[in-house]
Amino acid sequence: MDALKQGADALFILLGGIMVLAMHAGFAFLELGTVRKKNQVNALVKILVDFSVSTVVYFLVGYGVAYGTSFLVGADQLTVMNGYELVKFFFLLTFAAAIPAIISGGIAERARFWPQLIATAVIVGFVYPFFEGIAWNGHFGFQTWLESLTGATFHDFAGSVVVHAVGGWIALPAVILLGARANRYRKDGGMSAHPPSNIPFLALGAWILIVGWFGFNVMSAQRLENISGLVAVNSLMAMVGGTLAALIAGKNDPGFVHNGPLAGLVAVCAGSDLMHPMGALVVGAGAGLLFVVMFTATQNRWKIDDVLGVWPLHGLCGTWGGLAAGIFGQKALGGLGGVSFVAQLMGTALGVAWALLGGLLVYGVLKATMGIRLDQEEEFDGADLSIHRISSTPDREVSW
């Protein structure tokens, strides 16, 4: 029976890993559909290569930083793990690799390729797993201290803060240090529109992410015996809440409509195992509204050229999700209880501060040493031709 249970748990978390792996196709197509046509190939290549670098670095370094487990032993010792620890690594790797995928959307269309891969290695090897270990593995006694202070630990069931807020807040200094795309903002205060190149691909990316998110959230139980239908329904309610709020606030703009469900799903991750479904609906709607308002402010008022709006979508909605778990997880609002708003506030603040510091240091050092931006001519030609020497669709067919 023990062997059967271990096998079932390994299969359960493996299926979760596969679903979250599929979400990286969603990241790719979401970025492909949003950027201009001359940067579509670059979007696809970045996501795949970033995932590959993340895998190697997380296997060799990052997983050990977070959980103290090393895979640098003989295969005979690895088999003793019954496959579960290895498959758990695969599942959590897909979370870790989401960090550079998030950042990629913010720095699109003008970032150099190789410096970004170095940033990916440092972020996935140390910056992300350092906080992951604090939040999910009790490192440095932070959770114990919070529990003694507030009566509860920092609760983040599926990564509103650990994954999404950290990724979004790392991206913010990267976007600012890169600067806006050429001709995006004029000296006279006007702006040049850079509309999405392909709404159907943008929508496809959003749908792939939505479907995969049910693996992201539900399979965060990590054991078959811990699976919760509440997580699935709360994810659904937050997704539709985000969609409807973005539809109304965004005045039926398809870009907002397809990012709204993602905002809701980002926000519900932390408390999806605690909230009542109506609470999840409110949390998702709040996130959809937050995304529309803050994306507009970022682009138009503050002139921060975050191409896919990853700071509002992941950084701010993830922050909201961490705090919302401490509000809508309370029994008074229909939740299961066992959470403290103060603990959520402190844990979220730590994650945001660490991500900001990490992003500033990583991209600041790279900018000062190697440079992180394409030169003016390369950016004008587009990343596809400048970096990959090919466009997404040839201008003409060559016949022999």
XYZ file of N, CA and C in Angstrom, residues 24-165:
426
model
N 4.122 27.341 -20.220
C 5.206 28.103 -20.826
C 4.939 28.345 -22.314
N 4.191 27.439 -22.956
C 3.715 27.737 -24.313
C 2.763 28.924 -24.276
N 1.974 29.009 -23.208
C 1.086 30.156 -23.050
C 1.847 31.459 -22.908
N 2.909 31.445 -22.085
C 3.759 32.629 -21.968
C 4.298 33.034 -23.341
N 4.740 32.036 -24.111
C 5.348 32.311 -25.411
C 4.348 32.949 -26.366
N 3.149 32.371 -26.464
C 2.172 32.895 -27.419
C 1.557 34.208 -26.936
N 1.442 34.387 -25.632
C 0.966 35.667 -25.124
C 1.927 36.782 -25.516
N 3.235 36.523 -25.366
C 4.220 37.527 -25.750
C 4.272 37.689 -27.262
N 4.223 36.580 -27.996
C 4.257 36.637 -29.462
C 3.112 37.499 -29.999
N 1.916 37.334 -29.432
C 0.772 38.082 -29.924
C 0.778 39.539 -29.531
N 1.522 39.879 -28.470
C 1.519 41.252 -27.972
C 2.588 42.112 -28.626
N 3.780 41.536 -28.866
C 4.871 42.322 -29.440
C 4.611 42.582 -30.919
N 5.383 43.494 -31.480
C 5.265 43.771 -32.910
C 5.831 42.613 -33.734
N 5.428 42.552 -34.982
C 5.745 41.406 -35.835
C 7.244 41.143 -35.920
N 8.068 42.177 -35.857
C 9.509 42.014 -36.028
C 10.194 41.425 -34.791
N 9.413 41.131 -33.753
C 9.973 40.563 -32.531
C 9.306 39.254 -32.124
N 8.549 38.647 -33.029
C 7.799 37.445 -32.683
C 8.700 36.217 -32.498
N 9.647 36.038 -33.393
C 10.563 34.892 -33.280
C 11.337 34.960 -31.968
N 11.789 36.141 -31.620
C 12.540 36.331 -30.389
C 11.721 35.922 -29.169
N 10.423 36.243 -29.175
C 9.559 35.862 -28.057
C 9.525 34.348 -27.884
N 9.388 33.627 -28.996
C 9.323 32.167 -28.928
C 10.646 31.560 -28.464
N 11.740 32.048 -29.013
C 13.049 31.489 -28.673
C 13.398 31.769 -27.216
N 13.116 32.990 -26.754
C 13.463 33.360 -25.372
C 12.814 32.435 -24.357
N 11.534 32.163 -24.517
C 10.820 31.365 -23.526
C 11.392 29.953 -23.460
N 11.668 29.355 -24.615
C 12.202 27.996 -24.642
C 13.617 27.927 -24.068
N 14.466 28.859 -24.464
C 15.846 28.833 -23.988
C 15.926 29.212 -22.510
N 15.118 30.179 -22.097
C 15.062 30.517 -20.673
C 14.657 29.307 -19.841
N 13.685 28.536 -20.342
C 13.266 27.342 -19.608
C 14.407 26.331 -19.529
N 15.150 26.190 -20.592
C 16.259 25.228 -20.607
C 17.356 25.634 -19.635
N 17.723 26.917 -19.641
C 18.726 27.405 -18.689
C 18.207 27.241 -17.261
N 16.941 27.557 -17.043
C 16.352 27.422 -15.711
C 16.423 25.980 -15.216
N 16.177 25.028 -16.102
C 16.216 23.624 -15.716
C 17.590 23.217 -15.205
N 18.612 23.554 -15.963
C 19.973 23.170 -15.574
C 20.365 23.837 -14.258
N 20.099 25.125 -14.142
C 20.522 25.872 -12.949
C 19.726 25.447 -11.720
N 18.421 25.233 -11.881
C 17.603 24.819 -10.739
C 17.970 23.412 -10.288
N 18.317 22.542 -11.222
C 18.738 21.174 -10.894
C 20.058 21.184 -10.130
N 21.005 21.984 -10.591
C 22.341 21.988 -9.996
C 22.415 22.830 -8.725
N 21.670 23.931 -8.674
C 21.850 24.899 -7.580
C 20.537 25.254 -6.890
N 19.560 25.743 -7.656
C 18.390 26.382 -7.081
C 17.577 25.501 -6.153
N 17.321 24.252 -6.551
C 16.517 23.358 -5.714
C 17.218 23.093 -4.391
N 18.537 22.997 -4.433
C 19.305 22.816 -3.202
C 19.237 24.029 -2.299
N 19.264 25.233 -2.892
C 19.142 26.461 -2.101
C 17.800 26.493 -1.373
N 16.734 26.087 -2.064
C 15.397 26.156 -1.479
C 15.112 25.016 -0.519
N 15.560 23.796 -0.862
C 15.123 22.618 -0.100
C 16.259 21.766 0.459
N 17.499 22.143 0.181
C 18.627 21.421 0.745
C 18.874 20.053 0.154
N 18.257 19.757 -0.979
C 18.426 18.458 -1.631
C 19.373 18.586 -2.814
N 20.348 17.705 -2.900
C 21.270 17.691 -4.037
C 21.040 16.436 -4.868
N 21.030 16.612 -6.165
C 20.883 15.486 -7.083
C 22.224 15.019 -7.634
N 23.319 15.585 -7.123
C 24.650 15.218 -7.608
C 25.161 13.989 -6.866
N 24.380 12.914 -6.983
C 24.733 11.618 -6.408
C 24.507 10.568 -7.487
N 24.885 9.342 -7.199
C 24.716 8.277 -8.185
C 23.258 7.988 -8.476
N 23.007 7.444 -9.655
C 21.635 7.123 -10.040
C 21.026 6.095 -9.099
N 21.872 5.220 -8.505
C 21.352 4.230 -7.568
C 20.758 4.901 -6.330
N 21.364 6.028 -5.912
C 20.819 6.763 -4.767
C 19.577 7.553 -5.161
N 19.538 8.027 -6.398
C 18.355 8.754 -6.843
C 17.128 7.842 -6.897
N 17.326 6.585 -7.259
C 16.188 5.663 -7.336
C 15.605 5.353 -5.968
N 16.405 5.518 -4.917
C 15.901 5.313 -3.563
C 14.782 6.297 -3.251
N 14.810 7.443 -3.931
C 13.776 8.458 -3.706
C 12.419 8.018 -4.260
N 12.373 6.850 -4.899
C 11.118 6.332 -5.454
C 10.514 7.239 -6.516
N 11.322 8.124 -7.048
C 10.856 8.996 -8.104
C 10.133 10.235 -7.626
N 9.609 10.224 -6.395
C 8.787 11.356 -5.965
C 9.595 12.639 -5.862
N 10.774 12.574 -5.232
C 11.571 13.786 -5.058
C 12.005 14.348 -6.403
N 12.312 13.454 -7.341
C 12.701 13.904 -8.673
C 11.529 14.568 -9.395
N 10.354 13.963 -9.276
C 9.189 14.536 -9.943
C 8.761 15.832 -9.248
N 8.932 15.902 -7.935
C 8.664 17.148 -7.217
C 9.588 18.251 -7.724
N 10.861 17.892 -7.975
C 11.778 18.870 -8.565
C 11.225 19.372 -9.898
N 10.751 18.468 -10.737
C 10.218 18.851 -12.045
C 9.037 19.807 -11.879
N 8.133 19.482 -10.952
C 6.965 20.326 -10.713
C 7.382 21.727 -10.254
N 8.277 21.796 -9.278
C 8.693 23.088 -8.741
C 9.606 23.842 -9.713
N 10.308 23.121 -10.581
C 11.084 23.766 -11.635
C 10.178 24.587 -12.538
N 9.010 24.037 -12.873
C 8.116 24.775 -13.775
C 7.655 26.076 -13.133
N 7.586 26.110 -11.797
C 7.290 27.358 -11.095
C 8.477 28.313 -11.204
N 9.668 27.785 -10.915
C 10.873 28.622 -10.945
C 11.092 29.222 -12.327
N 10.888 28.418 -13.365
C 11.108 28.891 -14.732
C 10.078 29.921 -15.163
N 8.968 30.032 -14.403
C 7.984 31.072 -14.716
C 8.547 32.464 -14.438
N 9.540 32.572 -13.556
C 10.089 33.887 -13.225
C 10.707 34.552 -14.469
N 11.672 33.919 -15.158
C 12.190 34.564 -16.374
C 11.145 34.693 -17.472
N 10.153 33.793 -17.517
C 9.090 33.929 -18.513
C 8.259 35.179 -18.243
N 8.031 35.477 -16.968
C 7.323 36.707 -16.599
C 8.153 37.924 -17.005
N 9.416 37.924 -16.622
C 10.302 39.058 -16.912
C 10.400 39.301 -18.414
N 10.427 38.226 -19.180
C 10.576 38.323 -20.632
C 9.533 39.241 -21.258
N 8.302 39.168 -20.766
C 7.253 40.004 -21.344
C 7.438 41.482 -21.067
N 8.050 41.812 -19.947
C 8.252 43.211 -19.621
C 9.361 43.858 -20.417
N 10.424 43.091 -20.697
C 11.609 43.647 -21.355
C 11.630 43.372 -22.850
N 10.512 42.924 -23.381
C 10.442 42.515 -24.785
C 10.806 43.645 -25.731
N 11.299 43.281 -26.891
C 11.533 44.125 -28.054
C 12.819 44.951 -28.004
N 13.524 44.978 -26.866
C 14.759 45.774 -26.869
C 15.858 45.190 -25.988
N 15.633 44.009 -25.397
C 16.640 43.408 -24.519
C 17.603 42.532 -25.314
N 18.881 42.587 -24.950
C 19.870 41.702 -25.552
C 19.653 40.270 -25.068
N 20.022 39.319 -25.908
C 19.696 37.910 -25.666
C 20.584 37.274 -24.600
N 21.894 37.350 -24.772
C 22.802 36.628 -23.880
C 22.846 37.208 -22.472
N 22.854 38.514 -22.287
C 22.767 39.031 -20.913
C 21.504 38.579 -20.185
N 20.402 38.452 -20.926
C 19.174 37.988 -20.281
C 19.306 36.540 -19.821
N 20.028 35.720 -20.562
C 20.234 34.337 -20.128
C 21.083 34.287 -18.855
N 22.049 35.186 -18.746
C 22.842 35.260 -17.514
C 21.951 35.674 -16.350
N 21.081 36.658 -16.590
C 20.135 37.084 -15.552
C 19.232 35.922 -15.130
N 18.765 35.151 -16.095
C 17.932 33.987 -15.800
C 18.660 33.017 -14.880
N 19.926 32.748 -15.180
C 20.703 31.799 -14.372
C 20.836 32.277 -12.929
N 21.118 33.548 -12.742
C 21.296 34.086 -11.384
C 19.960 34.109 -10.638
N 18.912 34.508 -11.324
C 17.599 34.616 -10.672
C 17.067 33.249 -10.276
N 17.134 32.281 -11.187
C 16.595 30.951 -10.901
C 17.539 30.153 -10.001
N 18.825 30.465 -10.057
C 19.785 29.749 -9.224
C 19.826 30.231 -7.793
N 19.521 31.526 -7.567
C 19.651 32.033 -6.199
C 18.522 32.967 -5.767
N 18.233 34.009 -6.556
C 17.297 35.040 -6.090
C 15.938 34.443 -5.762
N 15.350 33.714 -6.710
C 14.038 33.104 -6.476
C 14.079 32.011 -5.410
N 14.951 31.010 -5.501
C 14.902 29.933 -4.499
C 15.249 30.380 -3.084
N 15.959 31.493 -2.933
C 16.245 32.003 -1.590
C 14.944 32.345 -0.870
N 14.055 33.078 -1.556
C 12.767 33.404 -0.929
C 11.843 32.198 -0.921
N 11.917 31.354 -1.938
C 11.124 30.124 -1.962
C 11.407 29.286 -0.719
N 12.689 29.167 -0.348
C 13.056 28.404 0.831
C 12.517 29.016 2.110
N 12.474 30.332 2.171
C 11.927 31.015 3.354
C 10.425 30.762 3.477
N 9.698 30.917 2.371
C 8.238 30.823 2.404
C 7.741 29.391 2.468
N 8.379 28.486 1.740
C 7.849 27.128 1.594
C 8.673 26.051 2.297
N 9.824 26.411 2.849
C 10.624 25.395 3.530
C 11.134 25.862 4.901
N 10.628 26.980 5.386
C 10.925 27.408 6.745
C 12.340 27.874 7.012
N 13.057 28.329 5.992
C 14.443 28.760 6.184
C 14.529 30.008 7.072
N 15.615 30.073 7.828
C 15.990 31.242 8.632
C 14.977 31.577 9.732
N 14.051 30.672 10.003
C 13.132 30.865 11.117
C 12.099 31.958 10.922
N 11.962 32.480 9.702
C 11.019 33.581 9.477
C 9.581 33.147 9.752
N 9.199 31.963 9.253
C 7.835 31.494 9.458
C 7.559 31.202 10.936
N 8.544 30.637 11.616
C 8.384 30.370 13.045
C 8.207 31.667 13.829
N 8.988 32.674 13.455
C 8.885 33.973 14.110
C 7.527 34.608 13.856
N 7.048 34.529 12.608
C 5.725 35.072 12.291
C 4.634 34.380 13.102
N 4.740 33.068 13.218
C 3.723 32.316 13.953
C 3.699 32.719 15.426
N 4.889 32.918 16.004
C 4.944 33.331 17.408
C 4.415 34.750 17.604
N 4.555 35.569 16.560
C 4.137 36.965 16.643
C 2.650 37.153 16.366
N 2.147 36.444 15.351
C 0.779 36.679 14.881
C -0.162 35.492 15.081
N 0.397 34.338 15.420
C -0.426 33.145 15.568
C -0.600 32.368 14.290
N 0.012 32.809 13.200
C -0.094 32.120 11.911
C 1.167 32.369 11.098
N 1.470 31.442 10.220
C 2.588 31.628 9.302
C 2.121 32.382 8.068
N 3.064 32.793 7.250
C 2.736 33.392 5.953
C 2.225 32.294 5.042
N 1.021 32.458 4.511
C 0.366 31.411 3.736
C 0.353 31.789 2.255
N 0.961 30.952 1.445
C 0.951 31.167 -0.007
C 0.862 29.805 -0.670
N -0.362 29.311 -0.804
C -0.586 27.939 -1.237
C 0.044 27.630 -2.589
N -0.148 28.506 -3.568
C 0.321 28.207 -4.921
C 1.124 29.331 -5.559
N 1.585 30.296 -4.765
C 2.584 31.205 -5.299
C 2.159 32.564 -5.774
N 1.092 33.147 -5.249
C 0.762 34.527 -5.616
C 1.952 35.446 -5.379
N 2.612 35.254 -4.231
C 3.757 36.079 -3.882
C 5.058 35.396 -4.283
N 5.221 34.129 -3.887
C 6.489 33.426 -4.099
C 6.871 33.402 -5.573
N 5.906 33.190 -6.447
C 6.191 33.119 -7.891
C 5.841 34.441 -8.579
N 4.589 34.834 -8.514
C 4.116 35.929 -9.363
C 4.591 37.304 -8.895
N 4.379 37.611 -7.627
C 4.837 38.916 -7.151
C 6.344 39.039 -7.264
